[in-house]
Amino acid sequence: MSAPLFFANVSAAYRGNTVLKKVTASFRAGAVTGLIGPNGAGKTTLLRVALGLLPAEAGYVRILDRDLSGLSTDARARAMAYLPQRADAHWPILAERLVRLGRLPHDAASSPDGEAAVREALERCDAEHLAQRAMNTLSAGERARVLMARALATRAPVLLADEPAAHMDPAHQLRLMALLREEAARGTAVLVTLHDLSLASRYCDEVVVMREGRLTAQGSPDDALADASLADVFGISVRRMGECGERAAIVPWQQI
């Protein structure tokens, strides 16, 4: 079975400036893939191309064995759930109503399945107690959890999350990563951009490393986050904490 999300030699540009350069990568079902790299490496651009928000100027993207260019907007929305970077909602909409927006691609927010999806998503994101709160009264971390619930409510086979842990406290960061692993265990292909190497090394099944618009490594955390790769891409050395069971956590230690 082919990967639900596949990039073939994809390049893309903003205003004539090429920001993705011949990227070939596949993202498999049932796995959390972490996308890491310095600021400006092309991580967010890769997600935007996958969603069709930015056209590829070369190469192609396939979603669920279909060419992205041949999918309607509704079909894309059913296939992929997206949590954008710095996603926010300061208007006075109830959290539960915002999560219901995740069901719009199915036109079934008020159906039994839609209701169940909304309730389950709120519960899984530890946000059910926020359901009747207005979004403009929530903290940044609470809003982040509600917005993640909106993405989960879509129940799409591909989940793209751009820095979802950025505004969360440490406890909810750990819960978020565990939640992404639970989602992958359901068969979803999860692609998440991260700056936290510790979270990437502990929770991701695979890691993709980008630099200056190019893919420089893809593989297991041990392989993709090897010392030489981190020194080359980030200019840092790291320490590896071995007391975390099967997965050793990486701690950035010093600049090289």
mmCIF file of C-alpha atoms in Angstrom:
data_model
loop_
_atom_site.group_PDB
_atom_site.id
_atom_site.type_symbol
_atom_site.label_atom_id
_atom_site.label_comp_id
_atom_site.label_asym_id
_atom_site.label_seq_id
_atom_site.Cartn_x
_atom_site.Cartn_y
_atom_site.Cartn_z
ATOM 1 C CA MET A 1 0.000 0.000 0.000
ATOM 2 C CA SER A 2 1.393 3.403 -0.978
ATOM 3 C CA ALA A 3 1.844 6.245 1.501
ATOM 4 C CA PRO A 4 -1.222 8.493 1.947
ATOM 5 C CA LEU A 5 0.944 11.595 1.427
ATOM 6 C CA PHE A 6 3.739 11.621 -1.136
ATOM 7 C CA PHE A 7 5.912 14.379 -2.617
ATOM 8 C CA ALA A 8 7.741 13.701 -5.865
ATOM 9 C CA ASN A 9 10.563 16.085 -6.741
ATOM 10 C CA VAL A 10 8.495 19.068 -5.553
ATOM 11 C CA SER A 11 9.707 22.653 -5.865
ATOM 12 C CA ALA A 12 7.712 25.741 -4.888
ATOM 13 C CA ALA A 13 8.288 29.473 -4.778
ATOM 14 C CA TYR A 14 7.018 32.644 -3.123
ATOM 15 C CA ARG A 15 7.143 35.715 -5.371
ATOM 16 C CA GLY A 16 9.809 34.189 -7.555
ATOM 17 C CA ASN A 17 11.945 33.008 -4.635
ATOM 18 C CA THR A 18 12.270 29.216 -4.634
ATOM 19 C CA VAL A 19 11.667 27.964 -1.087
ATOM 20 C CA LEU A 20 11.225 24.232 -1.739
ATOM 21 C CA LYS A 21 13.842 22.541 -3.868
ATOM 22 C CA LYS A 22 13.168 19.132 -5.413
ATOM 23 C CA VAL A 23 11.737 17.522 -2.288
ATOM 24 C CA THR A 24 10.869 13.841 -2.497
ATOM 25 C CA ALA A 25 9.356 12.333 0.646
ATOM 26 C CA SER A 26 6.614 9.960 1.730
ATOM 27 C CA PHE A 27 4.592 10.007 4.941
ATOM 28 C CA ARG A 28 3.074 6.721 5.964
ATOM 29 C CA ALA A 29 -0.160 5.843 7.673
ATOM 30 C CA GLY A 30 0.019 4.858 11.310
ATOM 31 C CA ALA A 31 3.129 6.933 12.036
ATOM 32 C CA VAL A 32 3.997 10.285 13.569
ATOM 33 C CA THR A 33 6.538 12.003 11.353
ATOM 34 C CA GLY A 34 8.328 14.997 12.803
ATOM 35 C CA LEU A 35 9.411 17.742 10.409
ATOM 36 C CA ILE A 36 12.327 19.718 11.814
ATOM 37 C CA GLY A 37 14.787 22.319 10.628
ATOM 38 C CA PRO A 38 15.927 25.870 11.303
ATOM 39 C CA ASN A 39 13.628 28.829 10.767
ATOM 40 C CA GLY A 40 13.166 29.362 7.046
ATOM 41 C CA ALA A 41 14.006 25.762 6.167
ATOM 42 C CA GLY A 42 10.721 25.283 4.284
ATOM 43 C CA LYS A 43 8.715 23.268 6.826
ATOM 44 C CA THR A 44 5.542 25.356 6.733
ATOM 45 C CA THR A 45 5.864 25.720 2.967
ATOM 46 C CA LEU A 46 5.872 21.941 2.611
ATOM 47 C CA LEU A 47 2.575 21.736 4.494
ATOM 48 C CA ARG A 48 1.050 24.548 2.437
ATOM 49 C CA VAL A 49 1.972 22.760 -0.787
ATOM 50 C CA ALA A 50 0.428 19.536 0.543
ATOM 51 C CA LEU A 51 -2.812 21.400 1.195
ATOM 52 C CA GLY A 52 -2.846 23.067 -2.202
ATOM 53 C CA LEU A 53 -2.531 26.518 -0.618
ATOM 54 C CA LEU A 54 0.683 27.054 -2.569
ATOM 55 C CA PRO A 55 1.079 25.454 -5.991
ATOM 56 C CA ALA A 56 4.093 23.337 -6.808
ATOM 57 C CA GLU A 57 6.111 24.834 -9.638
ATOM 58 C CA ALA A 58 7.685 21.435 -10.347
ATOM 59 C CA GLY A 59 6.958 17.865 -9.322
ATOM 60 C CA TYR A 60 3.673 16.669 -7.858
ATOM 61 C CA VAL A 61 1.897 15.700 -4.637
ATOM 62 C CA ARG A 62 -0.297 12.644 -4.194
ATOM 63 C CA ILE A 63 -2.934 12.318 -1.474
ATOM 64 C CA LEU A 64 -4.513 8.910 -0.877
ATOM 65 C CA ASP A 65 -3.197 7.706 -4.251
ATOM 66 C CA ARG A 66 -4.713 10.648 -6.110
ATOM 67 C CA ASP A 67 -2.960 13.620 -7.628
ATOM 68 C CA LEU A 68 -3.543 16.691 -5.473
ATOM 69 C CA SER A 69 -4.343 18.828 -8.491
ATOM 70 C CA GLY A 70 -7.282 16.577 -9.342
ATOM 71 C CA LEU A 71 -8.973 16.835 -5.941
ATOM 72 C CA SER A 72 -11.777 19.275 -5.246
ATOM 73 C CA THR A 73 -11.546 21.641 -2.288
ATOM 74 C CA ASP A 74 -14.066 19.515 -0.369
ATOM 75 C CA ALA A 75 -12.163 16.315 -1.121
ATOM 76 C CA ARG A 76 -8.937 17.871 0.137
ATOM 77 C CA ALA A 77 -10.666 19.028 3.325
ATOM 78 C CA ARG A 78 -11.964 15.508 3.976
ATOM 79 C CA ALA A 79 -8.572 13.943 3.289
ATOM 80 C CA MET A 80 -6.431 16.303 5.355
ATOM 81 C CA ALA A 81 -6.950 18.055 8.671
ATOM 82 C CA TYR A 82 -4.731 21.092 9.218
ATOM 83 C CA LEU A 83 -3.660 23.013 12.288
ATOM 84 C CA PRO A 84 -1.738 26.044 10.988
ATOM 85 C CA GLN A 85 1.144 27.755 12.703
ATOM 86 C CA ARG A 86 0.026 30.496 15.079
ATOM 87 C CA ALA A 87 -3.571 29.424 14.539
ATOM 88 C CA ASP A 88 -5.685 31.559 16.816
ATOM 89 C CA ALA A 89 -9.253 32.581 17.508
ATOM 90 C CA HIS A 90 -9.929 35.675 19.560
ATOM 91 C CA TRP A 91 -13.538 36.184 18.533
ATOM 92 C CA PRO A 92 -16.391 35.342 20.972
ATOM 93 C CA ILE A 93 -17.399 31.997 19.485
ATOM 94 C CA LEU A 94 -18.014 29.108 21.859
ATOM 95 C CA ALA A 95 -15.239 26.523 21.850
ATOM 96 C CA GLU A 96 -17.685 23.732 21.015
ATOM 97 C CA ARG A 97 -18.979 25.628 17.981
ATOM 98 C CA LEU A 98 -15.437 26.173 16.779
ATOM 99 C CA VAL A 99 -14.692 22.450 17.024
ATOM 100 C CA ARG A 100 -17.848 21.780 14.979
ATOM 101 C CA LEU A 101 -16.223 23.639 12.101
ATOM 102 C CA GLY A 102 -14.016 20.585 11.722
ATOM 103 C CA ARG A 103 -17.081 18.694 10.512
ATOM 104 C CA LEU A 104 -17.899 21.114 7.689
ATOM 105 C CA PRO A 105 -16.112 19.021 5.015
ATOM 106 C CA HIS A 106 -18.578 16.230 5.836
ATOM 107 C CA ASP A 107 -21.634 18.508 6.084
ATOM 108 C CA ALA A 108 -22.597 16.507 9.142
ATOM 109 C CA ALA A 109 -21.892 18.632 12.216
ATOM 110 C CA SER A 110 -25.357 17.939 13.655
ATOM 111 C CA SER A 111 -25.558 14.254 12.675
ATOM 112 C CA PRO A 112 -24.997 11.560 15.319
ATOM 113 C CA ASP A 113 -21.552 10.839 13.865
ATOM 114 C CA GLY A 114 -20.732 14.537 13.786
ATOM 115 C CA GLU A 115 -21.849 15.062 17.370
ATOM 116 C CA ALA A 116 -19.811 12.073 18.502
ATOM 117 C CA ALA A 117 -16.736 13.320 16.653
ATOM 118 C CA VAL A 118 -16.990 16.742 18.313
ATOM 119 C CA ARG A 119 -17.432 15.318 21.805
ATOM 120 C CA GLU A 120 -14.622 12.825 21.368
ATOM 121 C CA ALA A 121 -12.221 15.470 20.011
ATOM 122 C CA LEU A 122 -12.874 17.806 22.944
ATOM 123 C CA GLU A 123 -12.363 14.985 25.419
ATOM 124 C CA ARG A 124 -9.162 13.747 23.793
ATOM 125 C CA CYS A 125 -7.692 17.257 23.879
ATOM 126 C CA ASP A 126 -8.579 17.744 27.547
ATOM 127 C CA ALA A 127 -10.880 20.559 26.484
ATOM 128 C CA GLU A 128 -14.392 19.281 27.239
ATOM 129 C CA HIS A 129 -14.638 21.642 30.228
ATOM 130 C CA LEU A 130 -13.962 24.526 27.824
ATOM 131 C CA ALA A 131 -16.835 23.661 25.472
ATOM 132 C CA GLN A 132 -19.152 26.450 26.631
ATOM 133 C CA ARG A 133 -16.428 29.050 27.046
ATOM 134 C CA ALA A 134 -15.965 31.798 24.463
ATOM 135 C CA MET A 135 -12.674 31.534 22.610
ATOM 136 C CA ASN A 136 -11.720 35.128 23.457
ATOM 137 C CA THR A 137 -11.791 34.256 27.174
ATOM 138 C CA LEU A 138 -9.320 31.361 26.895
ATOM 139 C CA SER A 139 -5.582 31.395 27.438
ATOM 140 C CA ALA A 140 -3.231 30.770 24.503
ATOM 141 C CA GLY A 141 -2.709 27.185 25.635
ATOM 142 C CA GLU A 142 -6.434 26.553 26.028
ATOM 143 C CA ARG A 143 -7.124 27.970 22.577
ATOM 144 C CA ALA A 144 -4.407 25.708 21.147
ATOM 145 C CA ARG A 145 -6.120 22.649 22.626
ATOM 146 C CA VAL A 146 -9.519 23.656 21.220
ATOM 147 C CA LEU A 147 -8.025 24.272 17.792
ATOM 148 C CA MET A 148 -6.392 20.841 17.888
ATOM 149 C CA ALA A 149 -9.781 19.384 18.763
ATOM 150 C CA ARG A 150 -11.218 21.064 15.666
ATOM 151 C CA ALA A 151 -8.592 19.315 13.535
ATOM 152 C CA LEU A 152 -9.253 15.926 15.156
ATOM 153 C CA ALA A 153 -13.017 16.307 14.706
ATOM 154 C CA THR A 154 -12.492 16.153 10.945
ATOM 155 C CA ARG A 155 -11.364 12.519 11.309
ATOM 156 C CA ALA A 156 -9.210 12.869 8.216
ATOM 157 C CA PRO A 157 -6.733 10.136 7.243
ATOM 158 C CA VAL A 158 -3.929 12.735 7.105
ATOM 159 C CA LEU A 159 -3.256 15.220 9.911
ATOM 160 C CA LEU A 160 -0.897 18.152 9.362
ATOM 161 C CA ALA A 161 0.046 20.178 12.445
ATOM 162 C CA ASP A 162 2.379 23.173 12.298
ATOM 163 C CA GLU A 163 4.087 23.829 15.651
ATOM 164 C CA PRO A 164 1.046 22.739 17.704
ATOM 165 C CA ALA A 165 3.017 22.642 20.978
ATOM 166 C CA ALA A 166 4.285 26.212 20.743
ATOM 167 C CA HIS A 167 1.877 27.799 23.252
ATOM 168 C CA MET A 168 1.368 24.856 25.588
ATOM 169 C CA ASP A 169 2.793 24.306 29.036
ATOM 170 C CA PRO A 170 5.087 21.260 29.457
ATOM 171 C CA ALA A 171 2.344 18.963 30.736
ATOM 172 C CA HIS A 172 0.080 19.706 27.782
ATOM 173 C CA GLN A 173 2.987 19.432 25.351
ATOM 174 C CA LEU A 174 3.532 15.875 26.560
ATOM 175 C CA ARG A 175 -0.202 15.173 26.357
ATOM 176 C CA LEU A 176 -0.296 16.600 22.832
ATOM 177 C CA MET A 177 2.498 14.341 21.622
ATOM 178 C CA ALA A 178 0.882 11.327 23.247
ATOM 179 C CA LEU A 179 -2.352 12.332 21.526
ATOM 180 C CA LEU A 180 -0.630 12.474 18.148
ATOM 181 C CA ARG A 181 0.731 8.984 18.754
ATOM 182 C CA GLU A 182 -2.795 7.806 19.654
ATOM 183 C CA GLU A 183 -4.055 9.333 16.409
ATOM 184 C CA ALA A 184 -1.361 7.539 14.432
ATOM 185 C CA ALA A 185 -2.296 4.273 16.171
ATOM 186 C CA ARG A 186 -5.751 4.719 14.624
ATOM 187 C CA GLY A 187 -4.106 4.616 11.201
ATOM 188 C CA THR A 188 -3.735 8.346 10.558
ATOM 189 C CA ALA A 189 -0.654 9.708 8.821
ATOM 190 C CA VAL A 190 0.497 12.460 11.191
ATOM 191 C CA LEU A 191 2.992 15.092 10.047
ATOM 192 C CA VAL A 192 3.986 17.617 12.706
ATOM 193 C CA THR A 193 6.530 20.423 12.555
ATOM 194 C CA LEU A 194 8.585 20.814 15.720
ATOM 195 C CA HIS A 195 11.433 22.894 17.060
ATOM 196 C CA ASP A 196 11.725 20.836 20.236
ATOM 197 C CA LEU A 197 14.266 18.095 19.530
ATOM 198 C CA SER A 198 13.414 16.330 22.779
ATOM 199 C CA LEU A 199 9.773 15.908 21.730
ATOM 200 C CA ALA A 200 10.792 14.874 18.216
ATOM 201 C CA SER A 201 13.231 12.242 19.435
ATOM 202 C CA ARG A 202 10.865 10.772 22.021
ATOM 203 C CA TYR A 203 7.531 10.743 20.227
ATOM 204 C CA CYS A 204 8.123 10.598 16.471
ATOM 205 C CA ASP A 205 8.332 7.325 14.562
ATOM 206 C CA GLU A 206 10.184 9.054 11.744
ATOM 207 C CA VAL A 207 11.899 12.413 11.393
ATOM 208 C CA VAL A 208 12.381 14.541 8.286
ATOM 209 C CA VAL A 209 15.131 17.163 8.468
ATOM 210 C CA MET A 210 15.053 20.206 6.178
ATOM 211 C CA ARG A 211 17.544 22.952 5.477
ATOM 212 C CA GLU A 212 17.259 25.812 2.987
ATOM 213 C CA GLY A 213 14.309 24.220 1.232
ATOM 214 C CA ARG A 214 15.907 20.816 0.794
ATOM 215 C CA LEU A 215 15.323 17.519 2.553
ATOM 216 C CA THR A 216 18.617 16.514 4.147
ATOM 217 C CA ALA A 217 17.561 13.399 6.078
ATOM 218 C CA GLN A 218 14.558 11.125 6.611
ATOM 219 C CA GLY A 219 14.446 8.091 8.839
ATOM 220 C CA SER A 220 14.154 6.917 12.392
ATOM 221 C CA PRO A 221 14.935 9.521 15.082
ATOM 222 C CA ASP A 222 18.264 7.802 15.773
ATOM 223 C CA ASP A 223 19.270 8.023 12.118
ATOM 224 C CA ALA A 224 17.809 11.409 11.127
ATOM 225 C CA LEU A 225 18.922 13.100 14.358
ATOM 226 C CA ALA A 226 22.457 11.751 14.347
ATOM 227 C CA ASP A 227 25.139 13.976 15.840
ATOM 228 C CA ALA A 228 26.622 14.837 12.452
ATOM 229 C CA SER A 229 23.238 15.863 11.042
ATOM 230 C CA LEU A 230 22.408 18.103 14.012
ATOM 231 C CA ALA A 231 25.840 19.700 13.886
ATOM 232 C CA ASP A 232 25.475 20.398 10.162
ATOM 233 C CA VAL A 233 21.877 21.639 10.169
ATOM 234 C CA PHE A 234 21.627 23.419 13.519
ATOM 235 C CA GLY A 235 25.250 23.973 14.483
ATOM 236 C CA ILE A 236 24.776 22.336 17.877
ATOM 237 C CA SER A 237 25.927 19.391 19.918
ATOM 238 C CA VAL A 238 23.443 17.432 22.017
ATOM 239 C CA ARG A 239 23.198 15.131 24.977
ATOM 240 C CA ARG A 240 21.132 11.958 24.803
ATOM 241 C CA MET A 241 19.149 10.941 27.855
ATOM 242 C CA GLY A 242 18.912 7.158 28.007
ATOM 243 C CA GLU A 243 16.501 6.749 30.895
ATOM 244 C CA CYS A 244 13.384 7.133 28.737
ATOM 245 C CA GLY A 245 12.895 3.466 27.916
ATOM 246 C CA GLU A 246 13.085 2.605 24.245
ATOM 247 C CA ARG A 247 13.494 6.197 23.074
ATOM 248 C CA ALA A 248 16.433 8.355 24.133
ATOM 249 C CA ALA A 249 15.516 12.022 24.490
ATOM 250 C CA ILE A 250 17.786 14.590 22.844
ATOM 251 C CA VAL A 251 18.750 17.723 24.772
ATOM 252 C CA PRO A 252 20.422 20.574 22.832
ATOM 253 C CA TRP A 253 23.641 21.241 24.724
ATOM 254 C CA GLN A 254 25.808 23.867 23.094
ATOM 255 C CA GLN A 255 26.543 25.689 19.881
ATOM 256 C CA ILE A 256 29.451 24.446 17.829
#
